[in-house]
Coordinates of C-alpha atoms and ligand atoms in Angstrom, one line a residue:
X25 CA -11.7 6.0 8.6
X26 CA -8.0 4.1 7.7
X27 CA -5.2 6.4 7.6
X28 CA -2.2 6.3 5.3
X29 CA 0.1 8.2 6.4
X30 CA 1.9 10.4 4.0
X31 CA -0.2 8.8 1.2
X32 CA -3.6 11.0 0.1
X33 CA -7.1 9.7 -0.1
X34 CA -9.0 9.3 -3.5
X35 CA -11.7 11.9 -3.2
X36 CA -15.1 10.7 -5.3
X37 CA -17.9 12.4 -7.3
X38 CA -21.6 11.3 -7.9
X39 CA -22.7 10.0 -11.4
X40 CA -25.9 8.4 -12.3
X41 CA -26.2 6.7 -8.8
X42 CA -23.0 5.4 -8.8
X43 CA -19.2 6.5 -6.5
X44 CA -16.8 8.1 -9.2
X45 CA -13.5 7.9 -8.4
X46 CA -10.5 9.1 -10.8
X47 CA -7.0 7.5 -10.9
X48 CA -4.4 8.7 -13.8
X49 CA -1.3 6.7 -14.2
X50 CA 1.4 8.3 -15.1
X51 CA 5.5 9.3 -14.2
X52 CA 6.2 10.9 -11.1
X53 CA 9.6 11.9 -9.4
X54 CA 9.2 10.6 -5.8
X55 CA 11.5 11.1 -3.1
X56 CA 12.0 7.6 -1.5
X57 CA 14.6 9.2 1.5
X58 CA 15.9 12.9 1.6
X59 CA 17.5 13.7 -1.7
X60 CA 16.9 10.1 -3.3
X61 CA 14.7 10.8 -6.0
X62 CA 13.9 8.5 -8.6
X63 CA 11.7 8.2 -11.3
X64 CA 8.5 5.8 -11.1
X65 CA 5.3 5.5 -11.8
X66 CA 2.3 5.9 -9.7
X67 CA -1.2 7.1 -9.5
X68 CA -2.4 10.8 -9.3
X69 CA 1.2 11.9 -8.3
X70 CA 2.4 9.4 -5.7
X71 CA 3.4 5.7 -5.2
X72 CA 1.6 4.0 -3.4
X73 CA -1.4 5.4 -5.4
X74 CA -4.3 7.5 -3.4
X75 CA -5.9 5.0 -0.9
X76 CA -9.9 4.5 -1.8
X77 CA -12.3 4.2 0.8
X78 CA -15.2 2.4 0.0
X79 CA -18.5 0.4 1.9
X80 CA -19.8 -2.7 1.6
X81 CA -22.7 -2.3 -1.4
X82 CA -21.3 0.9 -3.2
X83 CA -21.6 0.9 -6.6
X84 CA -18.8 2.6 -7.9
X85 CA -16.9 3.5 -11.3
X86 CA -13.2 3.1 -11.3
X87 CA -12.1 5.6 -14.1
X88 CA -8.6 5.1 -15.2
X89 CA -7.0 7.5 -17.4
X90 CA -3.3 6.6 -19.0
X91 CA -0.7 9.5 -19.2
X92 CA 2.0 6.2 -19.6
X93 CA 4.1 5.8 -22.8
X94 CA 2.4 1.9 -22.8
X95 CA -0.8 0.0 -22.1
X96 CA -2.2 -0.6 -18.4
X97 CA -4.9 -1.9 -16.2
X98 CA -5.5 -2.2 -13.2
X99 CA -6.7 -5.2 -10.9
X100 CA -8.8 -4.9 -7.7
X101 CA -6.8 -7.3 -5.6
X102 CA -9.3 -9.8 -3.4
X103 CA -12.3 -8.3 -5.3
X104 CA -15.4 -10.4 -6.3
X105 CA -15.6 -8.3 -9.4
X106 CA -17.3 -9.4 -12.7
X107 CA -14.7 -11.1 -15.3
X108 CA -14.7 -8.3 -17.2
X109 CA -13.9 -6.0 -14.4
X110 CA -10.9 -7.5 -13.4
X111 CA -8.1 -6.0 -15.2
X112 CA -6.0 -8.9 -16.0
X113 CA -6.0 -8.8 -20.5
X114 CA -5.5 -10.5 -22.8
X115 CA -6.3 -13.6 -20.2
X116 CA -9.6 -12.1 -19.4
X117 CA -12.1 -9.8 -21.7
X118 CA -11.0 -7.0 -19.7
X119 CA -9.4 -4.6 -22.1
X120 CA -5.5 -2.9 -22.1
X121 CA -6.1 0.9 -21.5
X122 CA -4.1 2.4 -24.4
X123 CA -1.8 5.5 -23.9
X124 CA -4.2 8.5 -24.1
X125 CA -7.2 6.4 -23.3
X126 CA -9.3 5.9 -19.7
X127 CA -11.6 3.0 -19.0
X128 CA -14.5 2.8 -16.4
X129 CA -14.1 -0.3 -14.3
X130 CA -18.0 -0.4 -13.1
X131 CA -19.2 -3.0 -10.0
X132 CA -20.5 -2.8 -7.0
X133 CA -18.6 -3.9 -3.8
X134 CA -19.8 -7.2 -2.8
X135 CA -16.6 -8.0 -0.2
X136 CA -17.0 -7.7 3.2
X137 CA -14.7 -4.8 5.4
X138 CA -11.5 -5.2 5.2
X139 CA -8.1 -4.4 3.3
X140 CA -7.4 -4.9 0.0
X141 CA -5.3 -3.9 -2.6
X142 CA -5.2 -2.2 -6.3
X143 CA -2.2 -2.9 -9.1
X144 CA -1.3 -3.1 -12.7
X145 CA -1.9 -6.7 -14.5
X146 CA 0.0 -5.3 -17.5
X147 CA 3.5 -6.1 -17.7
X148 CA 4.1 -6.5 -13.8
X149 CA 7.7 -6.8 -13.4
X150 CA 8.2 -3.3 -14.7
X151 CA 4.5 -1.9 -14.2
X152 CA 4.2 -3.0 -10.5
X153 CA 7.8 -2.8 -9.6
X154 CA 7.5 1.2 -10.7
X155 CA 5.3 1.8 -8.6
X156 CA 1.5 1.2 -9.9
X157 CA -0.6 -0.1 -6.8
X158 CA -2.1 1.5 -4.3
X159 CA -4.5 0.5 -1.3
X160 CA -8.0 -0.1 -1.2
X161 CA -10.3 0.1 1.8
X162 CA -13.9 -1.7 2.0
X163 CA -14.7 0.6 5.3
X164 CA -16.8 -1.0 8.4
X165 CA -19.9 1.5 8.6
X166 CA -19.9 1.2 12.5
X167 CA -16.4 1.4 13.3
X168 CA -16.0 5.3 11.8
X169 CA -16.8 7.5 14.7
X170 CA -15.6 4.8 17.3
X171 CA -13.4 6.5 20.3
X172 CA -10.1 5.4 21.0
X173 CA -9.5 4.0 17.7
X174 CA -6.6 4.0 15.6
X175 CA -6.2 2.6 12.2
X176 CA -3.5 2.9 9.9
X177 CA -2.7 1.1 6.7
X178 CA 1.0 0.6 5.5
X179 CA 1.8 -0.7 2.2
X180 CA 5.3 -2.5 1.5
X181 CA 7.2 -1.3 -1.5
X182 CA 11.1 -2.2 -2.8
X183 CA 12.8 -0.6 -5.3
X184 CA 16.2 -1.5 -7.5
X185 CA 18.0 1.7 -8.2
X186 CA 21.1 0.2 -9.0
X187 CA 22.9 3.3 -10.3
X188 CA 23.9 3.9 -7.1
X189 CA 27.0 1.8 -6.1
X190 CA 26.3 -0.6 -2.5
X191 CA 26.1 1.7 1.1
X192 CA 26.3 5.3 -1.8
X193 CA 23.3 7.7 -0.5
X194 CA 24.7 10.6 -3.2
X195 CA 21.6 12.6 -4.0
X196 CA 20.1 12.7 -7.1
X197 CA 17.1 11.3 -9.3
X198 CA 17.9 7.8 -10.8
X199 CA 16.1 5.6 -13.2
X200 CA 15.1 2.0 -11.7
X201 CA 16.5 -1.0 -13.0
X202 CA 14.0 -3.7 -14.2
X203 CA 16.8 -6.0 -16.1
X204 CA 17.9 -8.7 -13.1
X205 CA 17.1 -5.7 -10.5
X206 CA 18.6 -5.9 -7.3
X207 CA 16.3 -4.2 -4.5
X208 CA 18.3 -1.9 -3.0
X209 CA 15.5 0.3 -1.0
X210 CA 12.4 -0.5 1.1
X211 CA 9.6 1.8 2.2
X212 CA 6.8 1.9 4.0
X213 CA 4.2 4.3 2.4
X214 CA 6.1 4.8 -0.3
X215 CA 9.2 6.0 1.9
X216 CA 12.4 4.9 3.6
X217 CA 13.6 5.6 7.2
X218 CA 14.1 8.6 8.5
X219 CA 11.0 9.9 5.5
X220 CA 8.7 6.9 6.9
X221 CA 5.8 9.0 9.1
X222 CA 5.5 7.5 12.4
X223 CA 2.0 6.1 13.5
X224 CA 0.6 8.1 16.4
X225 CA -1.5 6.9 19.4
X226 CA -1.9 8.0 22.8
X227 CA -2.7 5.8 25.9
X228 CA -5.8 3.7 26.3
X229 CA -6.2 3.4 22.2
X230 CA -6.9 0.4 20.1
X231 CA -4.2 0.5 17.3
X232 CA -5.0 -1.6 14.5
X233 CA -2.6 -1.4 11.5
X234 CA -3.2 -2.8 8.1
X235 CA -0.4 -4.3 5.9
X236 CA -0.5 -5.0 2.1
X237 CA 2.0 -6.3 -0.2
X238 CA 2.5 -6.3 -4.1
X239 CA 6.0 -6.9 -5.1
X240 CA 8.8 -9.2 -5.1
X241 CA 9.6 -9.5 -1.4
X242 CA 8.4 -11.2 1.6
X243 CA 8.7 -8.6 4.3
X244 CA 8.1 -9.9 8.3
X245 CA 7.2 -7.0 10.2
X246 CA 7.4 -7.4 13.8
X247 CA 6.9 -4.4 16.3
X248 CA 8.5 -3.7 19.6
X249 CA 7.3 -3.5 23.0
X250 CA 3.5 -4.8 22.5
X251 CA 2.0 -8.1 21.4
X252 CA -0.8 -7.9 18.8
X253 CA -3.7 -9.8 17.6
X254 CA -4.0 -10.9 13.9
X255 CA -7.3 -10.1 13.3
X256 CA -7.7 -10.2 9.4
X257 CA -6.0 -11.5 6.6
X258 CA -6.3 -10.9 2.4
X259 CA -9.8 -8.8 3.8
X260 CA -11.4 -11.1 5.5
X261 CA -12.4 -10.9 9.4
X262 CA -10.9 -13.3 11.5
X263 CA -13.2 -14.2 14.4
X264 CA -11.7 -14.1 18.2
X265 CA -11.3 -17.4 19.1
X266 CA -8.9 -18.1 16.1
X267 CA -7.0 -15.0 16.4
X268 CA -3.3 -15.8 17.3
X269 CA -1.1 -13.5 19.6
X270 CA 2.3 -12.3 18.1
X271 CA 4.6 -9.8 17.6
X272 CA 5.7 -10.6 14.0
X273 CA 3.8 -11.1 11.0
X274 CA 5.0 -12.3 7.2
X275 CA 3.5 -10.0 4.9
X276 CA 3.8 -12.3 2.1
X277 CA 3.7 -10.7 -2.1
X278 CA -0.2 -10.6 -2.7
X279 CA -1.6 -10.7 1.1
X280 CA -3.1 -8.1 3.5
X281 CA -3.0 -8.8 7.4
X282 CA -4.6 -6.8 9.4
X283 CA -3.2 -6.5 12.8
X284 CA -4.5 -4.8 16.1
X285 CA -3.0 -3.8 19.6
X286 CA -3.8 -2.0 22.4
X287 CA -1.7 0.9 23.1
X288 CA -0.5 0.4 27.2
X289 CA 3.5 0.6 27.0
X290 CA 4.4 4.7 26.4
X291 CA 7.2 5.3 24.4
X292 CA 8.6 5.1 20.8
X293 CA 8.9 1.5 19.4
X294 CA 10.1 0.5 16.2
X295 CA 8.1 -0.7 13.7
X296 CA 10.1 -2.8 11.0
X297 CA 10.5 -5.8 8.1
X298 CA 13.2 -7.7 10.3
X299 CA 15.0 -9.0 7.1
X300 CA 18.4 -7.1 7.9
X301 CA 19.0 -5.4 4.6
X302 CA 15.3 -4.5 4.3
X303 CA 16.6 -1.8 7.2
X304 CA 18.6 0.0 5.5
X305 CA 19.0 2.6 2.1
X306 CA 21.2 0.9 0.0
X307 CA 23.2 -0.8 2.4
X308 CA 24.2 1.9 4.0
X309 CA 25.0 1.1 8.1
X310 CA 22.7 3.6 9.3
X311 CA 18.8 2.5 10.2
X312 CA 17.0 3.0 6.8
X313 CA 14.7 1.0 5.2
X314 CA 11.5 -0.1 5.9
X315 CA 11.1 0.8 9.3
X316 CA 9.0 3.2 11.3
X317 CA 8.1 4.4 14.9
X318 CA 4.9 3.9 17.1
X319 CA 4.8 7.5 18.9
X320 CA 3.0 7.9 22.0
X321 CA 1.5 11.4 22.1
X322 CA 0.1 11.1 25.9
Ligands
LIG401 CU1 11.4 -6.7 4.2

């Protein structure tokens, strides 16, 4: 099973035959780095919104309740989803979800494993940039009990809270700006440096992480002291012999990749978007930022 670290899972329920799972969107105050807080919008209390687990074949209902002031959807990013399904109005049929009102997305997952991603289509420079997307799983049924496995999925945020003036960390809870915003903090999970969690593995383990981006920015994320294999990209497997070998990968707005390593160099190793700001909160000089930690246990 993927881990998110920091970020829950969606549980599910059973009705008429079909997976029932329950997002709510609505405002949250989330702490991006200690004392930061700012208000946004998420799913069922945090942003990035609960990760959902699902297998290849489910038939499942998507219900989605709106606590928002405004209308919403929400897409199923890389989906083969009926037209209908696919949260994008007016463009498509698929309806606006009205303040006070839910709607049940209903279709059965015909992708194969991989990573994929959920979002507003309503009004995405302020909908998405606040926060509302979250991760979305199509699990590989023989892979769940394997040994020595690892997988971790880390989704790529960037926020503008401009009240703060450049390298300022005062504490407080800010509005974001959404009027020419300038992205002043970058998480990973939903949090900056030092709040990231750090992604554990011990010795002898295959380590595959899984990284998905929504927003504004391109964010390469390149890892120290191991090489790793790109192994799938927007979902989709990528088959061995056109795997390439690196140790940086662009995590461009819209894509998943899906990268794995084994885990045969102890220590702790950064994790990080190399674009220099991106590393820090705000500017400040201190490491910040989207940026985490591979931790050996053993
Ligand atoms: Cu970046």
């Amino acid at each position: 099973m993927v881990i998110t670290p920091g970020i829950h899972d969606l549980p599910f329920t059973y009705e008429n035959g079909c997976k029932l799972f329950e997002l709510t969107a609505e405002e949250i105050r989330w702490e991006l780095v200690d004392g930061i807080f700012i208000k946004a919008w998420g799913y069922n209390g945090s942003t990035p919104g609960p990760t959902i687990h699902v297998f290849p074949g489910d038939k499942v209902i998507f219900r989605v309740y709106n606590h928002l002031p405004v209308r919403t959807s929400v897409h199923w990013h890389g989906l083969e989803v009926p037209n209908i399904m696919d949260g994008v109005p007016p463009i498509e049929p698929s309806p606006y979800i009205g303040p006070g009102e839910f709607f049940d997305y209903r279709f059965t997952i015909c992708n194969p494993p991989g990573t994929y991603m959920y979002h507003s289509h309503v009004a995405v420079p302020i909908q998405d940039n606040a926060g509302l997307l979250g991760g979305l799983i199509v699990e590989e049924p023989c892979l769940q009990h394997r040994k020595n496995y690892r997988d971790y999925l880390c989704l790529l945020q960037e926020w503008a809270v401009n009240a703060l003036p450049w390298g300022d960390l005062t504490p407080g809870t800010y509005n974001l700006n959404f009027v020419k915003p300038r992205f002043n903090f970058f998480t990973i999970n939903g949090r900056c440096y030092p709040k990231t969690l750090p992604l554990d593995v011990c010795c002898g383990d295959t380590v595959r992480v899984r990284f998905g981006n929504i927003q504004m920015h391109h964010h390469p994320i390149h890892l120290h002291g191991h090489q790793f294999q790109v192994v799938g990209a927007d979902g989709f497997p990528i088959p061995p012999t056109a795997r390439l070998c690196k140790n940086t990968i662009l995590v461009a707005s819209g894509e998943t990749w899906d990268v794995q390593f084994q885990a045969n160099n102890k220590g702790i190793w950064p994790m990080h978007c190399h674009m220099p700001h991106h590393v820090t909160n705000n500017g400040n000089p201190a490491v910040g930022g989207m940026f985490t930690t591979v931790n050996y246990l053993s």
